[in-house]
Amino acid sequence: MTISRNITAGILSSSIFLAAVGLLWLPARGNPGQLDVCPANRAGFKAPKRNVWAGISEHEANDVYDFLVKEWADLNVTRTPRTAYENFIFTVEALSPNKSDVLPFLWEDSKEPERWAKVVLSRNTEEKPQLIYHAVGPLPVSEATQVVPLTHPFSSGRNYVTNLMADFVGSLDFSLALAENVSDITTELLDAKVNRKNPYDPNSLQVFPRFTRQEPGLLIAWIQFFRPGMGSSGRTLLPQGIYVRVDATSANVSDWVVGDWFYNGVMYANVDEFRRAMRSPDFLKTPPNVDGPWTDTEDFDAKPDGRQLPPPVSIQPYGPRYKLDKAEGYMSWFGFEFYLTSTQATGVSLFDVRFKGERVMYELSLQEALAHYAGDDPMAGGQEFLDTFFGMGTNAFELLPGYDCPGYADYLNTKLHRGGKTETLPNNICVFEFTSDHLLSRHTAQYSVTASRNTYLTVRSVSTVGNYDYTIDYIFYLDGAIEVKVRASGYIYGAFYANNPNKNEDEYGHRIHDALSSSMHDHVISFKADLDIAGSANDLVRLALEPTVISYPWDQPYVKERNTMHLKEYPVTEEAGLEWPKNSGEFYIVYSSDQKNAWGEKKGYRVVSGTGMGNTPHLSILNSTTLGNSARWAEKDIWVVRQKDIEPRGADPLNYLEPLEPLIDFTTIANSESLAHGDTDSEYDGDLVIYFNVGSHHIPHSGDIPNTLMHTSSSSVMFVPHNFADRDPSRESVQGVRLQLKGKKSGGFAGWDPEGDEPNEELRSRGKDKNGGKYEMHEGANYFGTPYAEDVQLPLAALEPDLPKEYRSEEIRVSDLGLNGSAAGVWMRNP
């Protein structure tokens, strides 16, 4: 039976559903009259207060642009640059308010914090082009609005960095001209040359630089050749083995100086020396790295058994069970409540996360995404990326319904204000509830079997930064647990495989094609969790499981001493970096300093390396030559520091341009300040922040060709309630069944004999609900929550969304991991 698109307006009955995809919803049995499938009432759902972290609207951005053009008239500032050397307003977005201003608004009904914009000015001078942060506010723009240098978030005391490459187009022209001048070399060694008239020529070469700040007054670019043309996504699988070093210190591209050349393990002082060596009879030539079907991500022709049938899919027949206020970015789901927003550098952030009305987190947000390579060639040997520079939010593009997210997910848009224009990124955040393939809990007893479905809520975005796609999930579980999970896919950034006597085989990766090495690298992705466990006053402890030898009186006289284990608590008393403990021998727990549960235990949340390929990593490289002080947060797994308004972030996207003297040096944040509090003389009130890393030590192999697979590159950190509640909170919300195998009365409770008389009053009382009523247990299926009790009807779009109609983007602007698309190279040939 064939189902075509022309019936999508109709409804599929369960019989058609069964014939089409081999699935059938069985009606629930044994609970007549229990079905209640009214969708959650979301029409009137509103956030309790305004989202003070929300992004700048297009109207606000236009007002800020107009204000600044007048305010900076002496600089001849333009909204949208027409040349590379104009002064222009690069970005406008919201400046996140101080926590000290927000908490009184949230919890004491104080006035709403002032709204300010954060602006990056691209100021170009002949000597020192700069990118400069300013704050504009209060908003809306009025006579009281002012523009001031934004300095308080930066440990450097500066609000600017030197722009490595103000003239991206100029650098591209320089590289292409250089390649044209050596077309005889590239034709001989690579059987290809650049095509400036048609950059999409599949037989043409590309050229890209890797810039390194060797010292404050020296900027070096290593330029490497790639193929094929600009139309290929597989460029990073196709590096070629020719490299040239350029002194790019001057802000004027015309003053750059071409230096050494590197080929097949040999350095040549200049191009003439390189040419002479090529004419030598003992010159060793390496094969070029050539494109072909091996870089294609799809195989439309293969027909293995089973591919002719569509796979199972998740559906949501009766609508969502969560509530969403899209206007304010506010959500509610089974006790969880939170706000969400998105920024250009870091993408989606969550704020004011509460569970069952209690405070859990003030902020949960991405800070930076680092990829650091190693290798024996000039490109891979020191290559690193700090991806917020290119924009994890700027490059969070539209999601594919039915693939990135279930077809029934809710979608939100974000807006970018750059170069005088507003760009809408449609449907680039999705929200959905999902039921796992494994249960939340289960138990088999003598006369019953109980199973609880594991459903969870996910907020998802995908950031495509050059060659890699990062799927970022914030996941919420029914017991109050929160998980941050990142999965990576896309093309690896390979290295040219030069088979020569100087090469150390497999020291930096594996050979994975004719002339391609896998190029080992670390992914270290930093997040911030500003925990407020039942309030802002918190403590971090290491709860250790330690072996011990102890004598017990009840062992005597047979066992004098017993080898066993016990718990020992070690308070973390000062700011520090921690690593995941050996053998999982310690629990890292953030406790409330003063709030306890019903049993007198401090309310807490455990911080634990979560689900994925293994423990989350920190950077393997010690004192990275390339990174300098720009990413010291990557040197440990977890950090605990004081919360300070002047330290809102652990990294800044412009650190990428000044790694030796970054705007934010994390060592000035985690600088061993005391975490002791409670004394009247202490200025610290116990408000702490956790920075944590996810990622992987990636040693790509043949299975990463053509694309890395998400299930082999996922990692996460979880925040798990630890004595936070009096008992498991999921019991109130979970959906499941108790299959009573024997007994027809009110039995099924612990200690009840189904063959005996009516249970005693103590056991009977355990079956009463809060209103004094009583659920009558019976043989068969006893459901907690509402089961499916009738045939399900759904449109075809619920199984397979109509992507040509639903996907709004016609062309996607992507970054090439050069300076294009970043703050340094926003100016294009056709703005």
XYZ file of N, CA and C in Angstrom, residues 312-317 322 399-411 427 429-436 456-461 471 473 487 796-803 806:
141
model
N 10.996 3.214 12.471
C 10.026 3.700 13.470
C 10.255 5.182 13.765
N 9.187 5.876 14.099
C 9.294 7.285 14.454
C 8.503 7.531 15.729
N 8.845 8.621 16.400
C 8.110 9.036 17.590
C 6.986 9.981 17.173
N 5.830 9.812 17.781
C 4.692 10.685 17.476
C 4.131 11.246 18.771
N 3.288 12.258 18.626
C 2.678 12.939 19.763
C 1.208 13.180 19.419
N 0.381 12.146 19.520
C -0.977 12.240 18.979
C -1.854 13.308 19.609
N 4.050 20.053 27.635
C 4.708 21.217 28.213
C 3.970 22.473 27.782
N 16.585 24.002 11.661
C 16.590 22.582 11.966
C 15.643 21.828 11.032
N 15.961 20.573 10.790
C 15.150 19.729 9.913
C 14.075 19.015 10.731
N 12.806 19.378 10.548
C 11.750 18.682 11.300
C 11.674 17.218 10.890
N 11.523 16.365 11.888
C 11.483 14.940 11.632
C 12.857 14.298 11.626
N 13.915 15.110 11.665
C 15.281 14.591 11.632
C 16.116 15.179 12.772
N 16.381 16.478 12.733
C 17.044 17.106 13.874
C 16.190 16.984 15.125
N 14.897 17.116 14.956
C 13.939 17.072 16.060
C 12.728 16.293 15.576
N 11.943 15.721 16.485
C 10.734 15.037 16.050
C 9.816 15.966 15.272
N 9.002 15.399 14.406
C 8.104 16.204 13.594
C 7.143 17.041 14.403
N 6.878 16.642 15.646
C 5.899 17.354 16.465
C 6.525 18.456 17.322
N 7.837 18.680 17.213
C 8.505 19.655 18.073
C 7.997 21.071 17.830
N 8.152 21.922 18.838
C 7.933 23.358 18.680
C 9.255 24.005 18.264
N 9.147 25.046 17.438
C 10.349 25.708 16.929
C 10.313 27.200 17.261
N 13.411 28.907 12.860
C 13.271 27.545 13.392
C 14.614 26.917 13.773
N 15.842 26.759 16.960
C 15.780 26.158 18.296
C 14.516 25.298 18.326
N 14.637 24.085 18.809
C 13.444 23.253 18.928
C 13.278 22.785 20.365
N 12.031 22.523 20.721
C 11.662 22.044 22.054
C 10.743 20.852 21.866
N 11.025 19.772 22.563
C 10.152 18.603 22.429
C 10.289 17.695 23.649
N 9.246 16.920 23.866
C 9.280 15.859 24.865
C 9.478 14.542 24.133
N 10.230 13.645 24.743
C 10.560 12.387 24.084
C 10.495 11.256 25.099
N 10.148 10.075 24.630
C 10.147 8.890 25.480
C 11.320 8.013 25.104
N 12.156 7.732 26.078
C 13.384 6.978 25.846
C 13.080 5.532 25.497
N 11.406 12.766 28.846
C 12.223 13.927 29.200
C 11.982 15.035 28.200
N 12.340 16.240 28.598
C 12.175 17.430 27.775
C 13.530 17.870 27.254
N 13.600 18.245 25.972
C 14.856 18.664 25.354
C 14.698 20.029 24.705
N 15.671 20.908 24.954
C 15.827 22.156 24.213
C 17.080 21.985 23.356
N 16.934 22.075 22.031
C 18.030 21.686 21.122
C 18.324 22.775 20.106
N 19.597 22.910 19.771
C 20.042 23.723 18.652
C 21.230 23.021 18.018
N 25.458 19.461 17.847
C 24.102 19.406 18.379
C 24.177 19.590 19.895
N 22.188 19.984 23.442
C 20.930 19.671 24.123
C 20.990 20.094 25.579
N 26.722 16.570 20.842
C 27.089 15.553 19.855
C 27.675 16.268 18.644
N -0.216 12.212 7.754
C 1.057 11.722 7.269
C 2.203 12.617 7.721
N 1.963 13.919 7.843
C 3.012 14.854 8.241
C 3.557 14.540 9.625
N 2.774 13.828 10.439
C 3.271 13.448 11.758
C 4.321 12.350 11.662
N 4.297 11.603 10.554
C 5.281 10.557 10.334
C 6.463 11.041 9.513
N 6.195 11.847 8.510
C 7.241 12.345 7.616
C 6.902 13.766 7.221
N 7.461 14.760 7.909
C 7.154 16.157 7.567
C 7.486 16.462 6.107
N 6.708 17.326 5.526
C 6.903 17.734 4.136
C 8.003 18.795 4.103
N 9.249 18.354 4.003
C 10.393 19.250 4.153
C 10.437 20.370 3.117
N 8.078 22.883 4.589
C 8.277 23.344 5.957
C 9.628 24.017 6.172
